[in-house]
Short mmCIF file of C-alpha atoms in Angstrom, two decimals:
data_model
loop_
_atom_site.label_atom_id
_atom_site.label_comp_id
_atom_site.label_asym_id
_atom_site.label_seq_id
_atom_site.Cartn_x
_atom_site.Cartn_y
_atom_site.Cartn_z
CA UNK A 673 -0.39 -86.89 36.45
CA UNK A 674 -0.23 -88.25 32.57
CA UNK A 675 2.79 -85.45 32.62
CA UNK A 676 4.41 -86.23 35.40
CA UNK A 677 4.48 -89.94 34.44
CA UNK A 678 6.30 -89.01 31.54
CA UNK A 679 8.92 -86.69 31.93
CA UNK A 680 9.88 -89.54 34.84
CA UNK A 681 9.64 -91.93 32.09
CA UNK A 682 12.13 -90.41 29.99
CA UNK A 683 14.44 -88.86 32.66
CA UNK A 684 14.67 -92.81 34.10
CA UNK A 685 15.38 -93.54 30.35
CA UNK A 686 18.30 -91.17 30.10
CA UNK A 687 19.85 -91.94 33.16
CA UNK A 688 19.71 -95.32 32.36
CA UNK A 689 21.41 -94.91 28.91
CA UNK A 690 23.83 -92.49 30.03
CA UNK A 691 25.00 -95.11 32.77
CA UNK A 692 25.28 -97.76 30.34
CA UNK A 693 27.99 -95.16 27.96
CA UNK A 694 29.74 -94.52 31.12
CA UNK A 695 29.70 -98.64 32.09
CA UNK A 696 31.11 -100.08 28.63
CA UNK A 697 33.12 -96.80 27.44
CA UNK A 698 34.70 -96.07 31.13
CA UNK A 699 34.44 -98.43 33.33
CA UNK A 700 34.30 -102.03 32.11
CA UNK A 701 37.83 -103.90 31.89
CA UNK A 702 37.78 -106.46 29.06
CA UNK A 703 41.51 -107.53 29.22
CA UNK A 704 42.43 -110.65 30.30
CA UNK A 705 43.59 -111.49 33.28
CA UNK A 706 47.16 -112.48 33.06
CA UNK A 707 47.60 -115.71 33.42
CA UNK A 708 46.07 -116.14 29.86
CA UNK A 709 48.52 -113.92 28.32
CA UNK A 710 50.02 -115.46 25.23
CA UNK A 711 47.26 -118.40 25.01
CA UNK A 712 45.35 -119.41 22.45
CA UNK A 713 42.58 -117.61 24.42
CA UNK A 714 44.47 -114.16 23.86
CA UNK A 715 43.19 -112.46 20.92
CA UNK A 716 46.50 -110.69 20.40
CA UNK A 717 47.84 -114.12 19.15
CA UNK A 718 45.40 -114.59 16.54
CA UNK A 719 44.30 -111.33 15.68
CA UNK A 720 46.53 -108.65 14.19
CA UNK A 721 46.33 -104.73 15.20
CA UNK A 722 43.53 -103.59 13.40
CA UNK A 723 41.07 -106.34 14.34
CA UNK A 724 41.93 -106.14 17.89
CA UNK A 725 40.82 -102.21 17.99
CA UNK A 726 38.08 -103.16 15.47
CA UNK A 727 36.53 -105.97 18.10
CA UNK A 728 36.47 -103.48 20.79
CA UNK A 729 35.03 -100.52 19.12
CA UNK A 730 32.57 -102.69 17.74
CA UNK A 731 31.74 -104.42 20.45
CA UNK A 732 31.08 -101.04 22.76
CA UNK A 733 28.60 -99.42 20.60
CA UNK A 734 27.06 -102.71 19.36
CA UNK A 735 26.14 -103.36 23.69
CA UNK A 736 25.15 -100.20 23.75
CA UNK A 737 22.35 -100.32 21.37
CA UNK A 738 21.35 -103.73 23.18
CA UNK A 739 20.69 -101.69 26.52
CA UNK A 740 18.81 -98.55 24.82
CA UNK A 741 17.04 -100.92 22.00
CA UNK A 742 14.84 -102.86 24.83
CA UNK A 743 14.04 -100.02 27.31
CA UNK A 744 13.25 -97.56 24.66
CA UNK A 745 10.42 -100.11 23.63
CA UNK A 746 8.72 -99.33 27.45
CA UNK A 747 9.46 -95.83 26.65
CA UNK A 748 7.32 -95.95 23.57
CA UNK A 749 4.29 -98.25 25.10
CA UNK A 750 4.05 -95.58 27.94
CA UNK A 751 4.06 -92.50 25.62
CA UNK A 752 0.90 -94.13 23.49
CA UNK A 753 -0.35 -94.54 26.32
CA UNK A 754 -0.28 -91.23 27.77
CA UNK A 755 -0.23 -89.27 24.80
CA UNK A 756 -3.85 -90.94 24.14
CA UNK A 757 -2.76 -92.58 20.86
CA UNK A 758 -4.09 -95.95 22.29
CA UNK A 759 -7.45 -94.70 22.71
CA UNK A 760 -7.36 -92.98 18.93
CA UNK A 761 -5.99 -96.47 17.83
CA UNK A 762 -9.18 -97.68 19.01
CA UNK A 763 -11.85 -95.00 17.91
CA UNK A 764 -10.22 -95.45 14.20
CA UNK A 765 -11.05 -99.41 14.61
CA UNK A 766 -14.50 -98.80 15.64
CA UNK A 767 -15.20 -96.02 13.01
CA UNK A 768 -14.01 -98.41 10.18
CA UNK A 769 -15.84 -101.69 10.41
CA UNK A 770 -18.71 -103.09 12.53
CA UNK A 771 -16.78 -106.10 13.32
CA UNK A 772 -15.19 -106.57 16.40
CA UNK A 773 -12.44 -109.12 14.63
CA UNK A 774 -11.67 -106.06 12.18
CA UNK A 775 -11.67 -103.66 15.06
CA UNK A 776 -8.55 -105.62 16.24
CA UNK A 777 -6.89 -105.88 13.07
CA UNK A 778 -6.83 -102.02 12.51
CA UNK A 779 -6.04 -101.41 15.95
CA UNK A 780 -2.74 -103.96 15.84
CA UNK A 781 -1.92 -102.11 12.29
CA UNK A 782 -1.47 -98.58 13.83
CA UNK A 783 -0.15 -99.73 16.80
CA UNK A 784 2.73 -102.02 14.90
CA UNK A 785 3.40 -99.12 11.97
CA UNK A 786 3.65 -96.08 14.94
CA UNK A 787 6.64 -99.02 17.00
CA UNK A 788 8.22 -99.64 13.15
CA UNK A 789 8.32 -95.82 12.82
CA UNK A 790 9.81 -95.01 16.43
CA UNK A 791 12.05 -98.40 16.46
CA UNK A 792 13.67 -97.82 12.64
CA UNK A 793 15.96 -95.39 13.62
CA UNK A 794 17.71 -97.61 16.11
CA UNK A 795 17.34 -100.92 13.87
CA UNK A 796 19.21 -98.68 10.85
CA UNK A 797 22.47 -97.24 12.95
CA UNK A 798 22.67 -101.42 13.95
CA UNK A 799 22.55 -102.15 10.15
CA UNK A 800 24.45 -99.33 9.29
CA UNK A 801 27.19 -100.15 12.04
CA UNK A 802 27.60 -104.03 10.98
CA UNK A 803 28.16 -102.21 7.45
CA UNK A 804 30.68 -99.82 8.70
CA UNK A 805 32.57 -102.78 10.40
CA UNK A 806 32.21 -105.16 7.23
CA UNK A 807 29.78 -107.39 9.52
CA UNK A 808 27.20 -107.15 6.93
CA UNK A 809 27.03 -107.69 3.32
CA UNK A 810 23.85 -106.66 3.21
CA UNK A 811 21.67 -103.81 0.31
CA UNK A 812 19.95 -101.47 2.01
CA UNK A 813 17.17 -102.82 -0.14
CA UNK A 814 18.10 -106.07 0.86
CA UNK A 815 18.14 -105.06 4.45
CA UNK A 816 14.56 -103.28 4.17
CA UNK A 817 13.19 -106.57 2.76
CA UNK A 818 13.52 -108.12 5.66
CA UNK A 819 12.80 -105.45 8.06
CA UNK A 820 9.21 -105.69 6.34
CA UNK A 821 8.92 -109.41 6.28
CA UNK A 822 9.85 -109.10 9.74
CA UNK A 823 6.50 -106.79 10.51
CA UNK A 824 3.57 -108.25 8.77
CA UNK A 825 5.16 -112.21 10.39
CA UNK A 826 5.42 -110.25 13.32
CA UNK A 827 1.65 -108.63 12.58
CA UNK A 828 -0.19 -111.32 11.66
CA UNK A 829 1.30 -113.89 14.89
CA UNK A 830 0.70 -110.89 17.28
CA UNK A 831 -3.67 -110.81 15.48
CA UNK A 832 -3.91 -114.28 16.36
CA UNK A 833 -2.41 -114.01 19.77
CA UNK A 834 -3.98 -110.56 20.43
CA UNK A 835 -7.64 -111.79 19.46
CA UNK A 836 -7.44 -114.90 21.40
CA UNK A 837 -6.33 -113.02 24.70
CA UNK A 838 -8.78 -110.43 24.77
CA UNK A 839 -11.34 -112.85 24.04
CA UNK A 840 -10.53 -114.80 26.90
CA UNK A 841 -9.84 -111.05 29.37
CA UNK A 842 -13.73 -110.56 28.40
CA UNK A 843 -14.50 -114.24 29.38
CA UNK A 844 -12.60 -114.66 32.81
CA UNK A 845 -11.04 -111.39 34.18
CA UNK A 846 -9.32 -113.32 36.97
CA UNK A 847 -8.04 -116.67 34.85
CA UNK A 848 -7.23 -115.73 32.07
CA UNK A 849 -3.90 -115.83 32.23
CA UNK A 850 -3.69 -119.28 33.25
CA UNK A 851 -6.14 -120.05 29.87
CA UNK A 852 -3.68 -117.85 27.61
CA UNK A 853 -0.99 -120.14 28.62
CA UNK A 854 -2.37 -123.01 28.11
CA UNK A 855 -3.13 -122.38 24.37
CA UNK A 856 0.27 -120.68 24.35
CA UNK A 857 1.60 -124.35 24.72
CA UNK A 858 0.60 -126.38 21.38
CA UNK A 859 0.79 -122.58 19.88
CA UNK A 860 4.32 -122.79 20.63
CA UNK A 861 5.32 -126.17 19.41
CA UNK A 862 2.90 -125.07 16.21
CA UNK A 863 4.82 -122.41 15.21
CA UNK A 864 8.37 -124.22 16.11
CA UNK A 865 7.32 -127.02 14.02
CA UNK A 866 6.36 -124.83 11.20
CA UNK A 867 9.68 -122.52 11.60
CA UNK A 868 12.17 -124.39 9.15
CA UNK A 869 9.70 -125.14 6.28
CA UNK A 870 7.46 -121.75 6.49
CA UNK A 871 8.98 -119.00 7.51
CA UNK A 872 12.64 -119.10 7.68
CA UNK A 873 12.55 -119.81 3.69
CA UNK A 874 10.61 -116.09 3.43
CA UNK A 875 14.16 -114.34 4.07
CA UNK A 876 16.93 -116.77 2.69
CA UNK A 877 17.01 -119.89 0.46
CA UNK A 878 17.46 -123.15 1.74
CA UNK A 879 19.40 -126.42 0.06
CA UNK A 880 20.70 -129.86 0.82
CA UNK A 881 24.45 -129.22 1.18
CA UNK A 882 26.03 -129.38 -1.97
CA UNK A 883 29.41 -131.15 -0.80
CA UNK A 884 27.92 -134.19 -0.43
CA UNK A 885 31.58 -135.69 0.79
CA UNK A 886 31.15 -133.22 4.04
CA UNK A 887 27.49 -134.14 4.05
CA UNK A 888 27.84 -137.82 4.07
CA UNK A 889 30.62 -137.07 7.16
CA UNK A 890 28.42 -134.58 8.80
CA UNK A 891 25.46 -137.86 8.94
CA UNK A 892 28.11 -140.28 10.05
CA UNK A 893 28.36 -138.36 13.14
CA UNK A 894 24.98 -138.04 13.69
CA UNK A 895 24.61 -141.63 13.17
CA UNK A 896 27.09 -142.13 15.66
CA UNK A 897 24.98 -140.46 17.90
CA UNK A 898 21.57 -142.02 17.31
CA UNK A 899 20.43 -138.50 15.29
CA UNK A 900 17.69 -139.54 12.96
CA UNK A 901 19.18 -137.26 10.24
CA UNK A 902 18.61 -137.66 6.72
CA UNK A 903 19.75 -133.97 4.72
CA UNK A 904 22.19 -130.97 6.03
CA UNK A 905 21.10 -128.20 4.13
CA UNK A 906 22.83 -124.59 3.65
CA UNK A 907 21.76 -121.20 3.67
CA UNK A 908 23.00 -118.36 1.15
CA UNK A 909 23.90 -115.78 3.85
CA UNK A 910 27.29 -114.91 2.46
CA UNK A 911 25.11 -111.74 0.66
CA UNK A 912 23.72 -110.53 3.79
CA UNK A 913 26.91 -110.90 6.33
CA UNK A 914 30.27 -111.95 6.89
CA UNK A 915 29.82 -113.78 10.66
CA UNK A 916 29.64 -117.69 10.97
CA UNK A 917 26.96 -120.02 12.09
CA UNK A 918 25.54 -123.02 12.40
CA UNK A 919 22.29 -124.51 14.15
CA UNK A 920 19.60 -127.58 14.53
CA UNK A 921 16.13 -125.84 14.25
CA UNK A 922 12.45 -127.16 14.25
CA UNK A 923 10.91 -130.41 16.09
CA UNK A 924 9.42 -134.05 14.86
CA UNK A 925 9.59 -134.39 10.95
CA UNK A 926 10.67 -130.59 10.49
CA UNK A 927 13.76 -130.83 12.22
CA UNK A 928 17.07 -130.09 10.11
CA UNK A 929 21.06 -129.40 11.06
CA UNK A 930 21.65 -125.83 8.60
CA UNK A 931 24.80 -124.39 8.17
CA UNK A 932 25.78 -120.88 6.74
CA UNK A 933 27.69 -120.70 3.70
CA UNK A 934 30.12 -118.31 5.21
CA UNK A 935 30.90 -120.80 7.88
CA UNK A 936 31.31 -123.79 4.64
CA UNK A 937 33.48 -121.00 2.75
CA UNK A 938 35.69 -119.74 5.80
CA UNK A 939 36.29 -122.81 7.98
CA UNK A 940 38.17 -126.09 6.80
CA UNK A 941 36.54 -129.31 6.95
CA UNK A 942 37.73 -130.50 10.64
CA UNK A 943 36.50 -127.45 12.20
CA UNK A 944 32.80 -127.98 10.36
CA UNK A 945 32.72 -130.83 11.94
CA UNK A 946 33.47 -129.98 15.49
CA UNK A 947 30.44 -127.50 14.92
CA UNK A 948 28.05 -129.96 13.89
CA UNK A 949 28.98 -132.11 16.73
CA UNK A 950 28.06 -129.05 19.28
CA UNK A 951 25.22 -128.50 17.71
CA UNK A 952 24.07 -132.71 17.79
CA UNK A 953 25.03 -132.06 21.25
CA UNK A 954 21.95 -130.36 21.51
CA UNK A 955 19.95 -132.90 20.39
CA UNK A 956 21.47 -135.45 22.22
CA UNK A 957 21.18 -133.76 25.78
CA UNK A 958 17.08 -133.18 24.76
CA UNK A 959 18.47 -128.98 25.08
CA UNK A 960 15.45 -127.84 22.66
CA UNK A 961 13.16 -129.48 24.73
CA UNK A 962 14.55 -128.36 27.99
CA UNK A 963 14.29 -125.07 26.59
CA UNK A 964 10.74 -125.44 25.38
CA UNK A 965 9.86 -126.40 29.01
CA UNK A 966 11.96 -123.59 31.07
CA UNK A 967 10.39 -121.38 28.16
CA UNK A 968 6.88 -122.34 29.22
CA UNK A 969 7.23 -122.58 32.85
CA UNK A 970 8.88 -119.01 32.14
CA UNK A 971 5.44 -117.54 30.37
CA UNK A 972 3.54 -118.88 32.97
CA UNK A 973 4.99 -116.94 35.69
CA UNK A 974 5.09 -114.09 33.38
CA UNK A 975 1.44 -113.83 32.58
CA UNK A 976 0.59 -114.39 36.05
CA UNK A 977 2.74 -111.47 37.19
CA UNK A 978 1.26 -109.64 33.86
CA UNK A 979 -1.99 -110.23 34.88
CA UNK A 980 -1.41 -108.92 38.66
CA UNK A 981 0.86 -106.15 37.69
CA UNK A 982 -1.53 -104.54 35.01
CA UNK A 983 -4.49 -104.49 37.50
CA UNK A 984 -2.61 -102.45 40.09
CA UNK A 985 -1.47 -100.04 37.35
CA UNK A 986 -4.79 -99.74 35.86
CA UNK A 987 -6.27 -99.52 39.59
CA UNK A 988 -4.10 -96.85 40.36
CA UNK A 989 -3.31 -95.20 37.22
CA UNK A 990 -5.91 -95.97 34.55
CA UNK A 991 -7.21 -92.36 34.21
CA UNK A 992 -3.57 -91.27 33.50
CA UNK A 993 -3.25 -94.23 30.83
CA UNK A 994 -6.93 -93.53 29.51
CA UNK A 995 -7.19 -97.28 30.14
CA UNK A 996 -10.84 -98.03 31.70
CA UNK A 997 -10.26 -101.95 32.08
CA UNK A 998 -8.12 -104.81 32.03
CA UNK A 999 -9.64 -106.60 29.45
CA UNK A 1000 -10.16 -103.09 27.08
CA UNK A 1001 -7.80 -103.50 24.48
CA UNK A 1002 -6.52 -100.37 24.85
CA UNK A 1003 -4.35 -101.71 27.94
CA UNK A 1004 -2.70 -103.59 25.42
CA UNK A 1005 0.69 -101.31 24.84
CA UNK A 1006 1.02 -101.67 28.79
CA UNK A 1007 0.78 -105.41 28.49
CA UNK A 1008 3.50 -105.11 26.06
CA UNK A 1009 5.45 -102.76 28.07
CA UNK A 1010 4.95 -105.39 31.28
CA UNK A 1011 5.74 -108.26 29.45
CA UNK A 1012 9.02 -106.64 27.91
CA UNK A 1013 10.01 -105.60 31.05
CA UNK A 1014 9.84 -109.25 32.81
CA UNK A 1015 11.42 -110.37 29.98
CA UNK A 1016 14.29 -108.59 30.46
CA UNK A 1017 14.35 -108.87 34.03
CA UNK A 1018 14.63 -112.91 33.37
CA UNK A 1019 16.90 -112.83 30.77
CA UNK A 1020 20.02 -113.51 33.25
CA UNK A 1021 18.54 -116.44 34.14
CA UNK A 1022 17.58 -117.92 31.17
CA UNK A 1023 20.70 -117.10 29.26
CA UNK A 1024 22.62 -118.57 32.57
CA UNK A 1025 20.91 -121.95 31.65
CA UNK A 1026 21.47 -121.20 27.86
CA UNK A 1027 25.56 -120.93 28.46
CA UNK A 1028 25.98 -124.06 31.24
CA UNK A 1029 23.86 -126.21 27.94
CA UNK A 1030 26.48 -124.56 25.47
CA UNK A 1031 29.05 -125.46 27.84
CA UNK A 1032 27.93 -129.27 27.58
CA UNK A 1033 27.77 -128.76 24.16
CA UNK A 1034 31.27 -128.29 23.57
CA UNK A 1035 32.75 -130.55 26.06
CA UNK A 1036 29.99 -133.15 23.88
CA UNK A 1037 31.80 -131.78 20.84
CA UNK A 1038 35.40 -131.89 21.53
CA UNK A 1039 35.10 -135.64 23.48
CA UNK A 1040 33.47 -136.95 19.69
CA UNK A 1041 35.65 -135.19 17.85
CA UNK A 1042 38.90 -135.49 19.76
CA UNK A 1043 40.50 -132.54 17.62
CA UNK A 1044 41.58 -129.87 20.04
CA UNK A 1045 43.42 -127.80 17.33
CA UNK A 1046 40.05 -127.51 15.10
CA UNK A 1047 37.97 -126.78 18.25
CA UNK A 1048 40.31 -123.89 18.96
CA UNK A 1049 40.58 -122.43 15.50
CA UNK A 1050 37.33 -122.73 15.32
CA UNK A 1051 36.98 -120.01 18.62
CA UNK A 1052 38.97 -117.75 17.10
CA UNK A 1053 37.74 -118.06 13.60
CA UNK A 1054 34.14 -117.35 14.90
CA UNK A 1055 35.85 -114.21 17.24
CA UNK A 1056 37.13 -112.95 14.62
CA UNK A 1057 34.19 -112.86 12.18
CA UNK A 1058 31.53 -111.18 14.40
CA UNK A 1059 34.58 -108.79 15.70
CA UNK A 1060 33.80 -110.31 19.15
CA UNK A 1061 34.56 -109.32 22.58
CA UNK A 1062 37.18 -112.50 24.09
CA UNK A 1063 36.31 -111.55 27.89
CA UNK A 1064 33.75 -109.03 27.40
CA UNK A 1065 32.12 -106.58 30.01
CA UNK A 1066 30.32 -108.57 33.13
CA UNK A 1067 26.88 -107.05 32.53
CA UNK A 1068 27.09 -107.60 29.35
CA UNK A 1069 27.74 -111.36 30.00
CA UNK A 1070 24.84 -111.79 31.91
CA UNK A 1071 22.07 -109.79 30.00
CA UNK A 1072 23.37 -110.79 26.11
CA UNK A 1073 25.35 -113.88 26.51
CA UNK A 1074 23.51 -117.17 25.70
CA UNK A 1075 27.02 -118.60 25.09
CA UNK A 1076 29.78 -119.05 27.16
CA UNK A 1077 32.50 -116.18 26.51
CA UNK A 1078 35.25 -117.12 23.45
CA UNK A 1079 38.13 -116.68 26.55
CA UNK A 1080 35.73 -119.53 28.70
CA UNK A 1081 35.20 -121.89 25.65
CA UNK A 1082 39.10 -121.64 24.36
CA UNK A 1083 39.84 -122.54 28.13
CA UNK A 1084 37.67 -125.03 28.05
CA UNK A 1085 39.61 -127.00 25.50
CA UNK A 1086 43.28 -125.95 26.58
CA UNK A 1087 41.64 -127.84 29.99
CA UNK A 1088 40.56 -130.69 28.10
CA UNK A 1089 43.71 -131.12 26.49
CA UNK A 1090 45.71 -130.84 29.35
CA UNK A 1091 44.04 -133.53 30.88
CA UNK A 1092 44.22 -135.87 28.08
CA UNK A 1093 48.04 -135.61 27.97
CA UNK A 1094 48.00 -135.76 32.41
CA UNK A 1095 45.92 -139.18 31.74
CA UNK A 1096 48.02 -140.65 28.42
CA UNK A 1097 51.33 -140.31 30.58
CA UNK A 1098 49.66 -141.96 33.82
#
């Protein structure tokens, strides 16, 4: 059976992958329909030759490790499981210490160093392919740094949560779902809160803007709009990558506005601006919040559905997974694998809500900042630093889009625009 379950496993896997290569290589149309020929929405005005063939070669293989990064992750969760490494996980916990809380801890090492080991080829050919397209400024050192800063945060939140929900599996086999989520709640808003000030500062350096002229701008609009801001700080990112950004980040007293240096260094002072009003848009409309709250409602559903879907697999198929109970934390790569899989599953919906916010968030931007030029450079400026796709593939709108595409956001303005002259010559 164990076999069986398997080489299914893996043929589903290369179907899958081989439909993707087929979808974005083959099949997908990214031109633009024609009516947007020669806009400011065509990237053939405001990108030359090379960038054009650069954004869509990019772009093809970059989607394509997005649709064989997550599934592979199932793939690996149901190979530890059958190949018994789970159990052995276990045994080496129990033959080390006495202590159940150790136990856990040795078991979550193997189990994270065994994904690092099986995921690091796919995370290097992305890192390697942002170098290859001059994406990424990043050392390999540099790069490696992070990728192991990345595992021992990711380590040590998984102990906590990993400890706590086995603990409460042994306590209440048929709630403890609901009780997971409701500690998952002031986890959440813990670790949000803590975000800007703990651990974004262990992979770059932050600092209060140093143009104080753009800063003192920057707080005039959020005065304007009732944002109880007192510091914009920067981030040196212009030595790992060449692509823009901007974002507000952390609740209560640990909020902050940050912007990249690359965007300060590649985008004039008008267009800054009409970024930091999208992003105050956010905090305006109460969009973190709203998130927070879809989020929860979100992991709610999802450990119920965990919870139901592990029993029938373990029910059915336990002996195959050398899993004896629920609540055995050697079920815990297919609690992984579960909740990956619902994750993806819901990701249309929840970046569907992300893009109609973003949406909002420019049509906040451009009615503060009345500056349809800068909005639109700004599109293309942004398009052209992450070599993105203007209209790209529809699948790959729906499952990796938490923005609104560059040719829907460009419209967007042109629209705007050509309303404001319609009403100035009523």
């Amino acid at each position: 059976m164990a076999r069986k379950i398997g080489f299914y496993g893996v043929l589903a896997y290369i179907i899958y992958g081989l439909f993707f290569y087929w979808y974005l290589f083959y099949f997908a149309d990214t031109s633009l329909p024609f009516e947007y020929d020669g806009s400011t929405a065509d990237p053939a005005t405001f990108l030359n030759g090379r960038e054009l063939t650069l954004s869509e070669e990019y772009s093809k293989i970059r989607n394509l490790l997005f649709f064989l990064a997550t599934p592979f992750e199932w793939i690996f969760y149901l190979l530890i499981l059958l190949f018994g490494l789970s159990k052995a996980f276990k045994r080496w916990g129990e033959q080390s210490s006495k202590y159940k809380v150790l136990q856990t801890a040795i078991y979550l090492i193997w189990l994270s160093f065994f994904a690092f080991v099986a995921t690091f080829p796919l995370s290097y050919i992305s890192f390697s392919l942002s170098k290859t397209y001059n994406i990424s400024t990043q050392s390999f050192a540099s790069w490696m740094k992070d990728e192991l800063i990345d595992f021992w945060v990711n380590y040590g939140t998984m102990f906590v949560i990993v400890s706590v929900l086995y603990w409460l599996m042994k306590k209440s086999t048929k709630r403890w779902w609901l009780y997971a989520w409701l500690l998952s709640v002031p986890f959440t808003l813990f670790m949000m809160f803590l975000q800007p000030v703990i651990i974004d500062p262990l992979y770059n350096d932050f600092y209060p803007l140093k143009n104080k002229e753009l800063e003192a701008k920057i707080l005039t609009l959020a005065e304007e709009a009732n944002i109880p801001a007192e510091h914009v700080f920067e981030v040196n990112m212009a030595e790992k990558t060449n692509a823009l950004n901007a974002y507000v980040t952390g609740i209560g007293s640990n909020s902050r506005i940050v912007l990249w240096d690359t965007t300060l260094n590649k985008l004039s002072e008008d267009q800054i601006l009409f970024i930091m009003a999208h992003e105050m848009a956010h905090y305006v409309e109460k969009h973190l919040y709203i998130g927070i709250g879809g989020y929860l409602l979100l992991s709610l559903l999802g450990l119920y559905l965990t919870y139901r879907i592990m029993h029938y697999v373990i029910d059915r198929w336990g002996e195959a997974f050398k899993i004896p109970s629920v609540h055995d934390i050697r079920s815990l790569p297919l609690f992984l694998m579960i909740l990956s899989m619902l994750m993806f599953v819901s990701s249309p919906l929840s970046n569907t809500v992300s893009r109609y916010q973003e949406t909002r968030a420019d049509r906040y931007a451009i009615n503060m900042t009345d500056d349809s030029e800068a909005a639109i450079q700004t599109f293309q400026e942004l398009t052209r630093a992450g070599l993105s796709q203007v209209n790209p593939p529809l699948l790959v709108k729906i499952f990796r889009y938490g923005h609104p595409t560059m040719l829907e956001r460009i419209s967007m303005i042109e629209d705007y625009e050509m309303e404001k002259r319609i009403n100035h010559n009523k």
